[in-house]
mmCIF file of C-alpha atoms in Angstrom:
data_model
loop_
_atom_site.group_PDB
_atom_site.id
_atom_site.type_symbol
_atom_site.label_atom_id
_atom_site.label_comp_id
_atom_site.label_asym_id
_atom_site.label_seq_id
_atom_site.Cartn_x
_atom_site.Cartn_y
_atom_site.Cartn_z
ATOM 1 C CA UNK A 1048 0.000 0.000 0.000
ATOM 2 C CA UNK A 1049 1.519 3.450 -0.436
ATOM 3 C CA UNK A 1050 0.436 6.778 0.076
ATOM 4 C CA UNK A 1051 -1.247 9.549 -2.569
ATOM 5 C CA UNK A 1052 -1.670 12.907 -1.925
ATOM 6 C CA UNK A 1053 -4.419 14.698 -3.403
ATOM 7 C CA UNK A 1054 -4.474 18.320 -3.232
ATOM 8 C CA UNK A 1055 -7.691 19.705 -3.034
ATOM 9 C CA UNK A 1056 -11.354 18.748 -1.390
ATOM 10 C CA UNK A 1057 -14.127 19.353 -4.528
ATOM 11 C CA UNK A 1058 -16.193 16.895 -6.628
ATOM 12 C CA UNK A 1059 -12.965 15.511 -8.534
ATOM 13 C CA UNK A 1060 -10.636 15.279 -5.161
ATOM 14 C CA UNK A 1061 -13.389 13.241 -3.903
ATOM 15 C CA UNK A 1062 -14.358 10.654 -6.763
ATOM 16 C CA UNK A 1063 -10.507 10.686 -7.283
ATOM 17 C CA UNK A 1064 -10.067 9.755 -3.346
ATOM 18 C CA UNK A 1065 -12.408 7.634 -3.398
ATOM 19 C CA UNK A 1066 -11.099 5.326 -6.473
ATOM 20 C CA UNK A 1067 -7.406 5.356 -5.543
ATOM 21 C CA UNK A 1068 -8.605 4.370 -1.935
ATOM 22 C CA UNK A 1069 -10.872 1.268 -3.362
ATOM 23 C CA UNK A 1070 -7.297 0.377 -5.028
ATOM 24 C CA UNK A 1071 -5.720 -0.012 -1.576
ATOM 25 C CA UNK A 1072 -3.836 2.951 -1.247
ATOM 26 C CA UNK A 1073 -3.429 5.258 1.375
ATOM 27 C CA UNK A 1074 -5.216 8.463 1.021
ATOM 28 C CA UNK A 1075 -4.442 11.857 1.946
ATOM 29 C CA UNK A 1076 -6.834 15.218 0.951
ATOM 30 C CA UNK A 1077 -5.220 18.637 1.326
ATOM 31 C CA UNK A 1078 -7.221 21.331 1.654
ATOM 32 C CA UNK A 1079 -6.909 24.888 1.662
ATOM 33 C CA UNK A 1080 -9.321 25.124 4.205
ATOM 34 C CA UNK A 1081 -9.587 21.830 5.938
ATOM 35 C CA UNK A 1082 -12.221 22.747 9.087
ATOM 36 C CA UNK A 1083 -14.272 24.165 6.243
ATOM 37 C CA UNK A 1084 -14.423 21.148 4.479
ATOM 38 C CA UNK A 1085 -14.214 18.862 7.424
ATOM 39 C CA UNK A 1086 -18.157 18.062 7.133
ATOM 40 C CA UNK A 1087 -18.291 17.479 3.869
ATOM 41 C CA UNK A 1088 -15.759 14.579 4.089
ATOM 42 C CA UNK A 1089 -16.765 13.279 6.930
ATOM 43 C CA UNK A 1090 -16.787 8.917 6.713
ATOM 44 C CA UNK A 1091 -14.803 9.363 3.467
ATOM 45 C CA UNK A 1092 -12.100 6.751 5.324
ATOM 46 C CA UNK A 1093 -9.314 9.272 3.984
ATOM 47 C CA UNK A 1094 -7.424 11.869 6.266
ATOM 48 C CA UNK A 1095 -8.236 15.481 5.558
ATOM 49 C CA UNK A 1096 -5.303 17.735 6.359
ATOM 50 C CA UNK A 1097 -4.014 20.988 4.904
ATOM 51 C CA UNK A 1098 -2.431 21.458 1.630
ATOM 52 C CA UNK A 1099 1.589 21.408 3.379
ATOM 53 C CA UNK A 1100 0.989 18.407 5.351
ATOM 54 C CA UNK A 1101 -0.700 16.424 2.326
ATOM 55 C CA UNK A 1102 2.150 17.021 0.385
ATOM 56 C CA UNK A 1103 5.103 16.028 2.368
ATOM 57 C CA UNK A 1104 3.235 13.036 3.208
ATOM 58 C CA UNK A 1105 3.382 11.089 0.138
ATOM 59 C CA UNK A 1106 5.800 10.778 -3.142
ATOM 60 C CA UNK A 1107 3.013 10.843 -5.680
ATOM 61 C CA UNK A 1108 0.450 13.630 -5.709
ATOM 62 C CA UNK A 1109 -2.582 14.448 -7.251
ATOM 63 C CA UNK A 1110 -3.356 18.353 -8.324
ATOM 64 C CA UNK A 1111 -7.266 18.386 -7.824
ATOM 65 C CA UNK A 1112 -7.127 22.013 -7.244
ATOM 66 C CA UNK A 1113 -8.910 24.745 -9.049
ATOM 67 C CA UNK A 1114 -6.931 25.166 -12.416
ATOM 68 C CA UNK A 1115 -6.597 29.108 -12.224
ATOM 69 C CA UNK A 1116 -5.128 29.368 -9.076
ATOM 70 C CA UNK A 1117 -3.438 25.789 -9.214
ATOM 71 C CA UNK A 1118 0.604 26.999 -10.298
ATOM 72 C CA UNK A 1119 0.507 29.960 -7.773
ATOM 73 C CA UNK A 1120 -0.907 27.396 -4.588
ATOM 74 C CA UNK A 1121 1.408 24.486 -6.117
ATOM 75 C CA UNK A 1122 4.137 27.013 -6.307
ATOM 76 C CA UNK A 1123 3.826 27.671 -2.416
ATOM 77 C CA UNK A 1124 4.640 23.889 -1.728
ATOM 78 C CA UNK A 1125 7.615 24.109 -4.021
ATOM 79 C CA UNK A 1126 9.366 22.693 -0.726
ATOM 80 C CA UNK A 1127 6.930 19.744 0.080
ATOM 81 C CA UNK A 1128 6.643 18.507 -3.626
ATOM 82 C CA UNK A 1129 10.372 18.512 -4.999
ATOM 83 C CA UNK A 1130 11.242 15.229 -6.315
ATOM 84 C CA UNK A 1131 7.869 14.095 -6.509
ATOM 85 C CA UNK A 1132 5.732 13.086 -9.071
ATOM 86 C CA UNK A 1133 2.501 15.212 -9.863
ATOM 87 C CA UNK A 1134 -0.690 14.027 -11.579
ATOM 88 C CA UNK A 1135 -1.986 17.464 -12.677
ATOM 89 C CA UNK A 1136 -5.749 16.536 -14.025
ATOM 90 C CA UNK A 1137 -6.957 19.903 -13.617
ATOM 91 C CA UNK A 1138 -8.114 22.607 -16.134
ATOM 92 C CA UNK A 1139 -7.422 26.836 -16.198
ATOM 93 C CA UNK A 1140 -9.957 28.693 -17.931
ATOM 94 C CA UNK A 1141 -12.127 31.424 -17.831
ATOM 95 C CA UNK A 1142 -15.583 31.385 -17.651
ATOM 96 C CA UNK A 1143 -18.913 32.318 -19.360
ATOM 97 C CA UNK A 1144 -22.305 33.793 -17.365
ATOM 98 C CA UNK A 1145 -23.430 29.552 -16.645
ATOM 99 C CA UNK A 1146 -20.038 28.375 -15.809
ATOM 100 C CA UNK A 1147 -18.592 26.947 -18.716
ATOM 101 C CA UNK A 1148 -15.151 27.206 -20.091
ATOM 102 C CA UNK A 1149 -14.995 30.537 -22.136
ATOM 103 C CA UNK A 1150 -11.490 30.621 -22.951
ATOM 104 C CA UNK A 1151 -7.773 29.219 -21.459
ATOM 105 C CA UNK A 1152 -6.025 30.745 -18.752
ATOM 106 C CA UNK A 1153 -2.910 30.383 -20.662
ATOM 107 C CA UNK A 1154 -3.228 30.856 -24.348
ATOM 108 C CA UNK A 1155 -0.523 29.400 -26.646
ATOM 109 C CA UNK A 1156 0.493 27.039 -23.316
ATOM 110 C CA UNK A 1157 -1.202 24.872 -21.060
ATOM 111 C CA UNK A 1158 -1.566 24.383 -17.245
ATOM 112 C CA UNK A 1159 0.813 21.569 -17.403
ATOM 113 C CA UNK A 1160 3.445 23.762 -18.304
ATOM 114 C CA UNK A 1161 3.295 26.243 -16.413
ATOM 115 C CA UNK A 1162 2.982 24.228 -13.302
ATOM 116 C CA UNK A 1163 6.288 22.516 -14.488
ATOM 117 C CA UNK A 1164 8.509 25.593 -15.244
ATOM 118 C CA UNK A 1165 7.053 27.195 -11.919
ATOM 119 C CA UNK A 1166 8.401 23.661 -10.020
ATOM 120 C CA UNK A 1167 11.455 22.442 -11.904
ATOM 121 C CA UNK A 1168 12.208 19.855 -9.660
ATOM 122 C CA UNK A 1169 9.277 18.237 -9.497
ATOM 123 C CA UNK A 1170 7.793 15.272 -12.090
ATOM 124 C CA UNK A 1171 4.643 16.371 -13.619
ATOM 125 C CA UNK A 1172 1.896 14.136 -15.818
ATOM 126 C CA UNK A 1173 -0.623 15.747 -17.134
ATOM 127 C CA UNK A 1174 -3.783 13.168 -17.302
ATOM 128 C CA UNK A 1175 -7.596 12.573 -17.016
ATOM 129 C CA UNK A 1176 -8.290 16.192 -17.645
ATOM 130 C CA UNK A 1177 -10.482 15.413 -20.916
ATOM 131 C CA UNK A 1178 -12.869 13.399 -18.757
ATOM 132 C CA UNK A 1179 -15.989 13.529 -16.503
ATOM 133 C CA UNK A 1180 -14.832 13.031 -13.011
ATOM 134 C CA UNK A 1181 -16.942 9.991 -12.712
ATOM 135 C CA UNK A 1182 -15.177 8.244 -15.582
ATOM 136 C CA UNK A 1183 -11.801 8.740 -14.216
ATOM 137 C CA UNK A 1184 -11.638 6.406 -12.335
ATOM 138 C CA UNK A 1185 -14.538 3.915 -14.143
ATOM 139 C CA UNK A 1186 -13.417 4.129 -17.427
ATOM 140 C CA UNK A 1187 -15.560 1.241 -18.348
ATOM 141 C CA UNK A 1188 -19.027 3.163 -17.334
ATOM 142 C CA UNK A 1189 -18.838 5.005 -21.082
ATOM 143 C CA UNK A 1190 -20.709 3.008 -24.415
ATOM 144 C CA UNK A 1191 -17.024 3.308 -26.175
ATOM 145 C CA UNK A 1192 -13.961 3.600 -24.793
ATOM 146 C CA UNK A 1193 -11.901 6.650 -24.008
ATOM 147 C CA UNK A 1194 -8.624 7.825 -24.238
ATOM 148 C CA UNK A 1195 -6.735 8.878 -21.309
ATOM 149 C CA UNK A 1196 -3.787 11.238 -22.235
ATOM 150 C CA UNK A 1197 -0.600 11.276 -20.995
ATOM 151 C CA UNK A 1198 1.792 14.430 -21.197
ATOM 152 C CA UNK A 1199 4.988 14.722 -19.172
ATOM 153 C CA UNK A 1200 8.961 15.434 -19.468
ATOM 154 C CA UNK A 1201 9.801 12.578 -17.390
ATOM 155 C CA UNK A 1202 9.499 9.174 -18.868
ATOM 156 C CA UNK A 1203 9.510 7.398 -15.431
ATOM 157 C CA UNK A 1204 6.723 9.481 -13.760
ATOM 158 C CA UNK A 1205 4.621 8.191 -17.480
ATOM 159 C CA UNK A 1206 4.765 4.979 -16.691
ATOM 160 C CA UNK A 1207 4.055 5.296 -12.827
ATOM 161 C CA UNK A 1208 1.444 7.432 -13.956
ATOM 162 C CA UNK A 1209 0.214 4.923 -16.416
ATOM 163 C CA UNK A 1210 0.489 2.341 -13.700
ATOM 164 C CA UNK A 1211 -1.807 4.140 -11.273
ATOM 165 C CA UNK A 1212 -4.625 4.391 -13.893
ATOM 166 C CA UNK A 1213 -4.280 0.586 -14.748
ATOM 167 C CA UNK A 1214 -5.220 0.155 -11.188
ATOM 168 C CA UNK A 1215 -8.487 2.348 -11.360
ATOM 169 C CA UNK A 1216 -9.699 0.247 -14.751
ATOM 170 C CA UNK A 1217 -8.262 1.591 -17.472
ATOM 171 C CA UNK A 1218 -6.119 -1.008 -19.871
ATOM 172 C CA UNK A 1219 -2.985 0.379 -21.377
ATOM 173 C CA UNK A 1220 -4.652 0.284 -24.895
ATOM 174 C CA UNK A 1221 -6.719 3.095 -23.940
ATOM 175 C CA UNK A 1222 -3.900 5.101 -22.659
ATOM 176 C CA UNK A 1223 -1.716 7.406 -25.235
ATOM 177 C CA UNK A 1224 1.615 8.664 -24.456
ATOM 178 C CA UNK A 1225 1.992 12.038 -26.396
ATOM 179 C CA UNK A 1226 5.074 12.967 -25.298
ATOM 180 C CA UNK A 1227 6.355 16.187 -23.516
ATOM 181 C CA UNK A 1228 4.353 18.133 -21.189
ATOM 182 C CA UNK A 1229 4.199 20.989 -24.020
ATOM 183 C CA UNK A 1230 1.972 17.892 -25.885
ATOM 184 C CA UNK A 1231 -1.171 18.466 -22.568
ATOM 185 C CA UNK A 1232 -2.104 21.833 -24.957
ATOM 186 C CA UNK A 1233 -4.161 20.070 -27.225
ATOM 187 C CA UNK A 1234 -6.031 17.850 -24.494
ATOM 188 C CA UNK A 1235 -6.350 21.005 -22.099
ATOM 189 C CA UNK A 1236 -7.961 22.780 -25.004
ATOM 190 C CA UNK A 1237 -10.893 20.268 -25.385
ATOM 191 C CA UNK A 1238 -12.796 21.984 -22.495
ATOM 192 C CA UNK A 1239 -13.533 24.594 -24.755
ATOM 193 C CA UNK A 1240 -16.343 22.037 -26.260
ATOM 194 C CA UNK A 1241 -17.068 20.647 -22.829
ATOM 195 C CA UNK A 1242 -20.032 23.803 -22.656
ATOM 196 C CA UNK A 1243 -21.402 23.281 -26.298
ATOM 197 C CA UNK A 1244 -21.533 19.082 -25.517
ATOM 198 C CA UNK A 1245 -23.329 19.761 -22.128
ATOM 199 C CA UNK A 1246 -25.720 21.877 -24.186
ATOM 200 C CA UNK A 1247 -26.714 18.864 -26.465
ATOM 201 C CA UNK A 1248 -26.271 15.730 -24.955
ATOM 202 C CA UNK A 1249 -27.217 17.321 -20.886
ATOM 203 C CA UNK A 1250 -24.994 16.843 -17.676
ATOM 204 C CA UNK A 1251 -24.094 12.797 -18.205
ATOM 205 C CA UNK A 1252 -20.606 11.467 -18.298
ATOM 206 C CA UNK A 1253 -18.590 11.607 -21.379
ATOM 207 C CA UNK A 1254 -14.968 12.133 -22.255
ATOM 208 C CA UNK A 1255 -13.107 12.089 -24.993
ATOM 209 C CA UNK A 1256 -12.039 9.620 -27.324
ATOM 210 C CA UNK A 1257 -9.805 8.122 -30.220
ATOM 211 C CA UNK A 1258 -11.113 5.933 -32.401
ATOM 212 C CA UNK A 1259 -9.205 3.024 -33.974
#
């Protein structure tokens, strides 16, 4: 059994907690404010802590944090996450009057990056981002299979990475390396459909996919 951090306490922190935990691991929530979100994870079976203390505790981590204010928090634990690797699923974008994606929060770049130039010592994957939270970690759930896409500098922290999703159900034919961590651009971008899909099909799960 080891120990994953993941850093932050919303909707994807939780199904995300809640998957890796029903693997056997170990599972530690940071939260920015942890007595405010105390109640709402009460009999989760994981320990709620603050962000520091999360991640010193374990050598993998999981950035479930908001994406637009996700490299200046993860920059304050610069300290507590060197040498580690980070599983960055999250998204930065700016949003329209009902709360959909509008536009990136870094044009021409991605999250990914900037989360690795502001922590150079640290091992960063960008993953899972293109899917419904509930199909991150039940891949199986969807009528076709998705892709989950892998971006990152360090070839090591990939296949960990890749390791830790064949645990929560997904087979390694359904994952795609793209390379660098300049390569999560494209998958960041697809939230800018996520509104217009929501519009058609409703709120049910969906992600995306390649078809072979």
């Amino acid at each position: 059994m080891t120990t994953i951090a993941v850093l932050g306490a919303g909707t994807v922190a939780r199904t995300l907690a809640t998957g890796l935990r029903g693997g056997g691991h170990e599972v530690v929530v940071g939260s920015r404010d942890p007595r405010r979100a105390a109640e709402r994870w009460a009999g989760s079976g994981v320990r709620l802590t603050g962000l520091a203390e999360a991640a010193e505790s374990a050598a993998l981590v999981v950035n479930a944090l908001p994406g637009p204010v996700s490299v200046e928090v993860l920059g304050g634990l610069a300290a507590q996450l060197s040498g580690k690797v980070l599983v960055d699923v999250a998204n930065a974008t700016e949003s329209d009057a009902h709360g959909f994606a509008s536009g990136l929060t870094y044009p021409g770049g991605s999250l990914a990056e900037e989360i690795q130039r502001a922590l150079p010592d640290v091992r960063v994957v960008k993953t899972l981002n293109t899917l419904h939270e509930s199909v991150m970690v039940a891949p199986g759930r969807l009528a076709a299979p998705p892709t989950a896409f892998l971006s990152g500098n360090d070839t090591e922290a990939k296949r960990i990475v890749g390791g830790l999703l064949g645990e929560l159900g997904w087979p390694a034919d359904w994952i795609i390396d793209l390379g660098g961590v300049a390569s999560a651009r494209a998958p960041e971008a697809f939230i800018l459909m996520v509104g217009g899909i929501v519009r058609v099909l409703g709120p049910v799960p969906f992600g995306l996919s390649v078809a072979r």
